[in-house]
Tab-separated table of C-alpha atoms in Angstrom:
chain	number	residue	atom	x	y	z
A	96	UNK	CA	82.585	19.196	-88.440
A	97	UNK	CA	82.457	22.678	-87.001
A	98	UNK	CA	84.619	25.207	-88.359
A	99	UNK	CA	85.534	28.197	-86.050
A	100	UNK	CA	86.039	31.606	-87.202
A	101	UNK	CA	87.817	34.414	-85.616
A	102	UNK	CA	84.855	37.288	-86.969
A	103	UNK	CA	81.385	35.260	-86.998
A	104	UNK	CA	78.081	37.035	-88.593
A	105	UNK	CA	76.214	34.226	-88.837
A	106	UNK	CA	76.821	31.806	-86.110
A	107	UNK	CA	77.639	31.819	-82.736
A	108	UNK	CA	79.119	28.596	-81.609
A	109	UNK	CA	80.183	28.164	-77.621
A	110	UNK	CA	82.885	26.464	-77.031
A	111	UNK	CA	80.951	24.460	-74.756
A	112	UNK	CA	78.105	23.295	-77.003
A	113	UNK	CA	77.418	21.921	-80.258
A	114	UNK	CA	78.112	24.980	-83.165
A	115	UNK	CA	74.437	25.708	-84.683
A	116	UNK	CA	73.568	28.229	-86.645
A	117	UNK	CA	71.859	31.448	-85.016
A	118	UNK	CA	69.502	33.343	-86.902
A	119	UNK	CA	69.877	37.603	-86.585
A	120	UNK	CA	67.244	38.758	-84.260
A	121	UNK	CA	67.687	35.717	-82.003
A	122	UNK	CA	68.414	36.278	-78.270
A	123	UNK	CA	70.695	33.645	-76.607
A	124	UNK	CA	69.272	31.042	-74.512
A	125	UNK	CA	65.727	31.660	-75.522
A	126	UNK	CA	62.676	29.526	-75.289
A	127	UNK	CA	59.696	29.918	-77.165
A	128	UNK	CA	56.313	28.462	-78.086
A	129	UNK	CA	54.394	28.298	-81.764
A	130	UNK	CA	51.224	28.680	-80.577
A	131	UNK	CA	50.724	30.531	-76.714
A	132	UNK	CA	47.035	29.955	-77.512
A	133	UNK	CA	45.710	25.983	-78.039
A	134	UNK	CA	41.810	25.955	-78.143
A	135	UNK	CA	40.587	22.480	-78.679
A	136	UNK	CA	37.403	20.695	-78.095
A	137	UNK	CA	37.149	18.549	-75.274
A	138	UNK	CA	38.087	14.577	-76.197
A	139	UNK	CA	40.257	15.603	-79.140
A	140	UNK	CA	43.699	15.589	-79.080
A	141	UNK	CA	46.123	18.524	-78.723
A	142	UNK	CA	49.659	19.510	-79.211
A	143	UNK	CA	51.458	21.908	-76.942
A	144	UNK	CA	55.342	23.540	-78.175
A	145	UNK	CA	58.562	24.398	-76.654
A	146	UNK	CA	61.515	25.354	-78.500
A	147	UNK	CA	64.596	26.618	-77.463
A	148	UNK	CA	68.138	27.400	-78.412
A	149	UNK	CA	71.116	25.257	-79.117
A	150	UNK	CA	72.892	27.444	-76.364
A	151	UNK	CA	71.496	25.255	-73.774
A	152	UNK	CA	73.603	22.511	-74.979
A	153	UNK	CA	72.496	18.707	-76.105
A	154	UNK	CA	71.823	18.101	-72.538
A	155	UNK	CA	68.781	20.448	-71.881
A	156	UNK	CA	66.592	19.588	-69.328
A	157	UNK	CA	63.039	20.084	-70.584
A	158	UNK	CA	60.133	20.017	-67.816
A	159	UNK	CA	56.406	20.716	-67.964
A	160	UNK	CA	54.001	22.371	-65.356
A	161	UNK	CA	50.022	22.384	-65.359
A	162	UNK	CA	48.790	25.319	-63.230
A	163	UNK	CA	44.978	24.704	-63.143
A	164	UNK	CA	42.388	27.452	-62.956
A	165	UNK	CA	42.481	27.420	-59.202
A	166	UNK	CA	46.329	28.055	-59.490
A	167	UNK	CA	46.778	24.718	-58.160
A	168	UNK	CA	50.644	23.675	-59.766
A	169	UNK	CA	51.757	19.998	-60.990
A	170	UNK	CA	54.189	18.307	-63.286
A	171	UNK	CA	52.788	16.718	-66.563
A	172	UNK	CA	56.891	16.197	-67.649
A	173	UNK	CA	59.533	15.529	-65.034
A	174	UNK	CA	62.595	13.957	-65.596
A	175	UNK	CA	62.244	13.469	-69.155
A	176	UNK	CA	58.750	11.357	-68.629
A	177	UNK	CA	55.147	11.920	-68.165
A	178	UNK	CA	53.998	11.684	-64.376
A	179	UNK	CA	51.668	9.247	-63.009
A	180	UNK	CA	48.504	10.668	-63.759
A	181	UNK	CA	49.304	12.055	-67.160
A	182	UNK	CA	51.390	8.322	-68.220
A	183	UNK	CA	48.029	7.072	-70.221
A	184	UNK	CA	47.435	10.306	-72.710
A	185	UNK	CA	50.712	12.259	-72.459
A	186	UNK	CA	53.466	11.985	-75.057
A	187	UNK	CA	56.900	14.230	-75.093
A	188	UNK	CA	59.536	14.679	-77.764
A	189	UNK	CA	62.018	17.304	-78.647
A	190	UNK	CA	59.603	20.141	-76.805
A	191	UNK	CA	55.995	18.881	-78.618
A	192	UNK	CA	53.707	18.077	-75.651
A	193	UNK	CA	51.361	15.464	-77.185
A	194	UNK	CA	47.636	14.983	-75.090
A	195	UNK	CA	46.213	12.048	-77.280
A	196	UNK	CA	42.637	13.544	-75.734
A	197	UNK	CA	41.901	16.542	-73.550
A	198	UNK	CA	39.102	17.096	-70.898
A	199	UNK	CA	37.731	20.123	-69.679
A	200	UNK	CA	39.894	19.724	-66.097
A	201	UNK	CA	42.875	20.449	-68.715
A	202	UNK	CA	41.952	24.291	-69.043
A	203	UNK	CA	45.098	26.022	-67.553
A	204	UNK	CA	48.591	27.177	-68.000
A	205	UNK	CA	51.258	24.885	-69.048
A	206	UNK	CA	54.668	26.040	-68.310
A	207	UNK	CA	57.696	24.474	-70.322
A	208	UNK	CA	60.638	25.431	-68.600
A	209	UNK	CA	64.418	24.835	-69.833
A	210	UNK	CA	67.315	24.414	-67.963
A	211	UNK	CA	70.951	23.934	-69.443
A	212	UNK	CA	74.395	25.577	-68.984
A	213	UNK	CA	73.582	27.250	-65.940
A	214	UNK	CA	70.912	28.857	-67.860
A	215	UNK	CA	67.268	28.909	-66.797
A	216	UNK	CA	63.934	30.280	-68.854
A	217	UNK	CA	60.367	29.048	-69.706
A	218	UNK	CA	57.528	29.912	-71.917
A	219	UNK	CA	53.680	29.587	-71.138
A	220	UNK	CA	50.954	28.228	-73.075
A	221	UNK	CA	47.272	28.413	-72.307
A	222	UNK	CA	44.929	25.449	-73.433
A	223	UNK	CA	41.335	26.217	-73.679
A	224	UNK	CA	39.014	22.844	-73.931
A	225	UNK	CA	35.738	23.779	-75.982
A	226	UNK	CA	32.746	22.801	-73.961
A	227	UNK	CA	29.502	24.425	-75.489
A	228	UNK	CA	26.910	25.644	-72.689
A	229	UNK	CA	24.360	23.275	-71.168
A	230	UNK	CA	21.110	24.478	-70.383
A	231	UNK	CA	21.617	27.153	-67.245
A	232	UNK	CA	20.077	26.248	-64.096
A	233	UNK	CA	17.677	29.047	-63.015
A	234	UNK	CA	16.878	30.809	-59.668
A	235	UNK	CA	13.947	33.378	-59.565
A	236	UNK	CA	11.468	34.313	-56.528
A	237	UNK	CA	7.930	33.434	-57.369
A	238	UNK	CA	6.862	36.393	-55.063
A	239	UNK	CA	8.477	39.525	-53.971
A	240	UNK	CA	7.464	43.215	-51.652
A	241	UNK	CA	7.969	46.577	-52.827
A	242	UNK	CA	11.189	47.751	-51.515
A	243	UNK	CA	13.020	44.675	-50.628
A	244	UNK	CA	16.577	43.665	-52.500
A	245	UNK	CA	15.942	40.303	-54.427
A	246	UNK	CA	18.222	38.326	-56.390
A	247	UNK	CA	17.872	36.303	-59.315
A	248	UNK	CA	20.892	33.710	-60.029
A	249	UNK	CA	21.896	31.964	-62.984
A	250	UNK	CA	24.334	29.027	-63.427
A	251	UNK	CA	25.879	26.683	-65.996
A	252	UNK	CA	28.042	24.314	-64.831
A	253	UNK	CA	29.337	22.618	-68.068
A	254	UNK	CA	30.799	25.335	-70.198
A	255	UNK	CA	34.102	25.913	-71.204
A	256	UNK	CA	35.470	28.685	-71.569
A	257	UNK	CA	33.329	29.917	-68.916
A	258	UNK	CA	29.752	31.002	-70.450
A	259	UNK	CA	29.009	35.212	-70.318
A	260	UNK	CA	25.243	35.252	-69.301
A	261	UNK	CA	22.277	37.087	-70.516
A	262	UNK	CA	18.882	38.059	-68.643
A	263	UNK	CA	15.704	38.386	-70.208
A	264	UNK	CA	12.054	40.133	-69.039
A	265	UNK	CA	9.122	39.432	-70.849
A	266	UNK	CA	11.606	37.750	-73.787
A	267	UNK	CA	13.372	41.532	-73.662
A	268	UNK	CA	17.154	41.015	-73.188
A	269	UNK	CA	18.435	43.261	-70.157
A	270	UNK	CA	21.636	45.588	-70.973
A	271	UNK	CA	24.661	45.215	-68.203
A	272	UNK	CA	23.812	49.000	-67.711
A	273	UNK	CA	20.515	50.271	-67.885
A	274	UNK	CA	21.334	53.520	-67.236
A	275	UNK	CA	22.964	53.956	-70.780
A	276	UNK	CA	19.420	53.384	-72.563
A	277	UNK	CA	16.105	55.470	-72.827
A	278	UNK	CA	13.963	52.544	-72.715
A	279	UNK	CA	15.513	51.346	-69.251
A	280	UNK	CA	16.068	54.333	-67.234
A	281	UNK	CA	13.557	53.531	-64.673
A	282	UNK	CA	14.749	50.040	-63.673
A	283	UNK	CA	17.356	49.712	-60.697
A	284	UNK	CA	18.714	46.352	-61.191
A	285	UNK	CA	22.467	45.810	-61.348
A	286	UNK	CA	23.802	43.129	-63.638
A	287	UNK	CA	27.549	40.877	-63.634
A	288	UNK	CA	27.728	38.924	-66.599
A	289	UNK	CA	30.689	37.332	-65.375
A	290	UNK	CA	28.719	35.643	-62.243
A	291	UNK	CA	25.037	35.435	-63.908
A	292	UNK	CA	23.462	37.727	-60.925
A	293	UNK	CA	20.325	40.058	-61.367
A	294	UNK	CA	20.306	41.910	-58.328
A	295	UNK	CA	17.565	44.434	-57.674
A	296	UNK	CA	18.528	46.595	-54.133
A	297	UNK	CA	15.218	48.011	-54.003
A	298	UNK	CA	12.204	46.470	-56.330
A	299	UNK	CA	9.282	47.632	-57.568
A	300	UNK	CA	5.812	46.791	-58.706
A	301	UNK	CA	7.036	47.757	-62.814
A	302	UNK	CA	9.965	44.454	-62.538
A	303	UNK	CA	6.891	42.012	-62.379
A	304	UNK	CA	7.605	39.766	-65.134
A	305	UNK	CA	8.421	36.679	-66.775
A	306	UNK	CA	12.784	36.109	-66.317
A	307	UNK	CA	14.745	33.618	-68.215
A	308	UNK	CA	18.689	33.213	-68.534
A	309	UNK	CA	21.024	32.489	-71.603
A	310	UNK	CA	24.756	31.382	-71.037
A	311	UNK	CA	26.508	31.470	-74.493
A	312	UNK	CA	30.505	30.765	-75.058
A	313	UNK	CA	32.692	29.875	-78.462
A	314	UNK	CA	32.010	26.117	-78.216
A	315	UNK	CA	28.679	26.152	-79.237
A	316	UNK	CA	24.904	27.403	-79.449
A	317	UNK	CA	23.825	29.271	-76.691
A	318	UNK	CA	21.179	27.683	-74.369
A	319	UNK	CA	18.563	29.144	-71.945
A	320	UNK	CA	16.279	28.266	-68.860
A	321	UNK	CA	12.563	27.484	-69.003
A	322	UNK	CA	11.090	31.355	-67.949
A	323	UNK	CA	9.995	32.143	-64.231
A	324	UNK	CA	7.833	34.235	-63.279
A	325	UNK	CA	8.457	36.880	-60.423
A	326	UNK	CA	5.171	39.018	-59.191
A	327	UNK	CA	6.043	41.773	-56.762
A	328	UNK	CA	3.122	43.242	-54.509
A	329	UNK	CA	2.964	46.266	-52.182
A	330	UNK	CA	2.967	45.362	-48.431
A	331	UNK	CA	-0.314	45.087	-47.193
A	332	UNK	CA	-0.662	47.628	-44.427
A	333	UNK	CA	-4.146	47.391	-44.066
A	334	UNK	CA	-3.881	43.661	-43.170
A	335	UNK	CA	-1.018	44.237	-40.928
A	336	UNK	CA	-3.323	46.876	-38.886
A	337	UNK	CA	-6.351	44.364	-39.065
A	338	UNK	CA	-4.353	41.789	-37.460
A	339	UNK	CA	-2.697	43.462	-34.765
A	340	UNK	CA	-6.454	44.607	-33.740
A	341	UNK	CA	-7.914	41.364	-33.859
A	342	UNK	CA	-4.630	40.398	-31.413
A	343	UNK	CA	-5.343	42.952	-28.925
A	344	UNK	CA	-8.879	42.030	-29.049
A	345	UNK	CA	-7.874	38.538	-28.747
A	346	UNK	CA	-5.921	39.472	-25.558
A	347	UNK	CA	-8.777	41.821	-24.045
A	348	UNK	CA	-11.339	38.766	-24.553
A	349	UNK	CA	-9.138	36.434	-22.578
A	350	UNK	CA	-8.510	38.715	-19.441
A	351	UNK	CA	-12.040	38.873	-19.277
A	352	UNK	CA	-12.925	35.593	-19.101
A	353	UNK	CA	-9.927	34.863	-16.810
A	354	UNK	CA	-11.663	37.981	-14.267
A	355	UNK	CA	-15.518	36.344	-15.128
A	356	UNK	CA	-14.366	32.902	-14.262
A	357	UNK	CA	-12.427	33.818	-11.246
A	358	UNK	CA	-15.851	36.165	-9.789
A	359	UNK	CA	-18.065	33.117	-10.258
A	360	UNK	CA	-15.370	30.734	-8.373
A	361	UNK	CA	-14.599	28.522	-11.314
A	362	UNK	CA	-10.661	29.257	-10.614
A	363	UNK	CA	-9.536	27.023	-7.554
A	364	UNK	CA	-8.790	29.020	-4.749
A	365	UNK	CA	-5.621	28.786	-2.579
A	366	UNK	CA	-5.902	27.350	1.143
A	367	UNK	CA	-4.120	28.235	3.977
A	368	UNK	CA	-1.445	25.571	5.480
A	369	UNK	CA	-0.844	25.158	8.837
A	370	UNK	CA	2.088	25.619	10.295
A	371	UNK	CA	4.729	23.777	10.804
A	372	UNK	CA	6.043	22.767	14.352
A	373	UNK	CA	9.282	24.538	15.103
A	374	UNK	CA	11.971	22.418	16.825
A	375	UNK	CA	14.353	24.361	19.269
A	376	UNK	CA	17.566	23.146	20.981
A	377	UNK	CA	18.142	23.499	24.389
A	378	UNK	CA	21.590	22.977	25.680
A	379	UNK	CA	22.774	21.634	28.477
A	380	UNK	CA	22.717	23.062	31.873
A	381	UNK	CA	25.984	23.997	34.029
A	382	UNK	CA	24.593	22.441	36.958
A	383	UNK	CA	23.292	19.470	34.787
A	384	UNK	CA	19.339	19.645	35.910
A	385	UNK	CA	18.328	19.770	32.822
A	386	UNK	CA	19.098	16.761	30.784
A	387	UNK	CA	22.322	16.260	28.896
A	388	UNK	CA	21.998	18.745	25.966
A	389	UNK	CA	18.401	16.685	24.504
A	390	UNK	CA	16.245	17.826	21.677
A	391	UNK	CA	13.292	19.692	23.354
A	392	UNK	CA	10.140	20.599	20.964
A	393	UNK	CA	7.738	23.439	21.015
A	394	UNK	CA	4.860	23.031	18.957
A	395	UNK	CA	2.558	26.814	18.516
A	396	UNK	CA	-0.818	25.663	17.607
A	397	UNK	CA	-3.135	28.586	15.812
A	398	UNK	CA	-6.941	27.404	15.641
């Protein structure tokens, strides 16, 4: 039983819900979580809270939302039950979403939204499955020119949370801004750690070298790509030149034979055709003499 008092300090009971004590500090119709930040490995299990205040009322509607990492938006809870795809790992009660094993497609936001007494408010939290990095998969250029841009790429498609990446030259790891050390104030390369690119706008002979990745998260050791080797050469102007002469040479060579052949008569000559008979209509007369309008030909004969 619920006893009503005119002055209240310690409890706020609505007329229109059940009287539970409210703690100071509390704000009214407030949802909350115990833990905004679940990081679990993948295949374990994983538990997910939502509480909220008795001024809802006994009949609070609780509902929970999956936004993945592409911000695509679905209901794990609706109506008081797990949806379809969730049915088989996905237990609810009292605001405790229960995943009996979590896979790395389960990274995302989980919204747990309460409605009750005309009263609306949610509270997010983010689940983080640990995946620890597989080996990257590397891309370098076995050959390179002086001056082009070249890019070196580095991928792993297992980790979770996403790996941070790390390039290495002849086994020397490669600071995001080279720029900021003595050592590396030559080199031109630019370098995301978020996407894994090397990207050199202009290279030189002094980036030859042996390149390997490393992708490293929280989950586990970091791991690393077999090294590449990139060798960058100088373009060759002198066999650019030497080849355009031997072209033109090539060229001046054939024109002559085509002129030697054609002076010795081993080109086939062209004849002259005769020509051909011209056919003329002649109309008919007025005073009909002359046929009735016929086809008359004239044949010119040149010998």
């Amino acid at each position: 039983m619920c006893w009503r008092l005119y002055v209240m300090s310690h409890f706020s009971c609505p007329m229109t819900a059940p009287c539970f004590p409210s703690s100071p500090g509390v704000e009214a119709f407030d949802v909350t979580t115990s833990n905004p930040n679940v990081k679990v490995k993948e295949n374990q299990g994983a538990d997910l809270t939502c509480k909220y205040t008795a001024d809802f009322g006994i009949g609070a509607r609780v509902e929970w939302k999956f936004r993945d990492m592409a911000g695509s938006q679905i209901y794990v809870i609706f109506d008081g039950k797990p949806t379809a795809q969730y049915a088989s790992r996905v237990t609810v009660s009292s605001g405790l979403l229960r995943f009996s094993s979590v896979t790395r497609k389960d990274n995302g936001e989980y919204n747990c939204e309460v409605s009750g007494n005309q009263q609306f408010k949610e509270v997010t939290v983010t689940l983080t499955v640990l995946v620890p990095p597989a080996v990257p998969i590397c891309r370098v250029p076995s050959t390179a020119t002086t001056g082009r841009m070249v890019l070196l790429s580095c991928h792993d498609p297992e980790g979770s949370p996403p790996p941070t990446y790390t390039w290495f030259k002849d086994k020397t790891p490669l600071p995001a801004d080279p720029s900021q050390f003595p050592a590396f104030s030559n080199y031109t390369y630019k370098l995301n750690t978020a996407n894994s690119h090397l990207e050199y706008p202009s290279i030189s002979l002094m980036d030859t070298g042996d390149y390997y990745c490393q992708s490293e998260n929280e989950a586990g050791p970091p791991q690393v790509c077999a090294p590449l080797r990139m060798v960058v050469r100088d373009v060759n102007v002198g066999g650019i030149v030497a080849g355009v002469i031997v072209a033109l040479l090539a060229i001046v060579l054939l024109f002559l034979a085509l002129w030697y052949a054609h002076r010795k008569g081993y080109l086939p000559r062209k004849t002259k055709g005769k020509p051909k008979p011209s056919v003329v209509y002649q109309p008919a007369s007025e005073h009909g003499d002359e046929g009735d309008g016929e086809f008359r030909q004239k044949s010119s004969f040149v010998v």
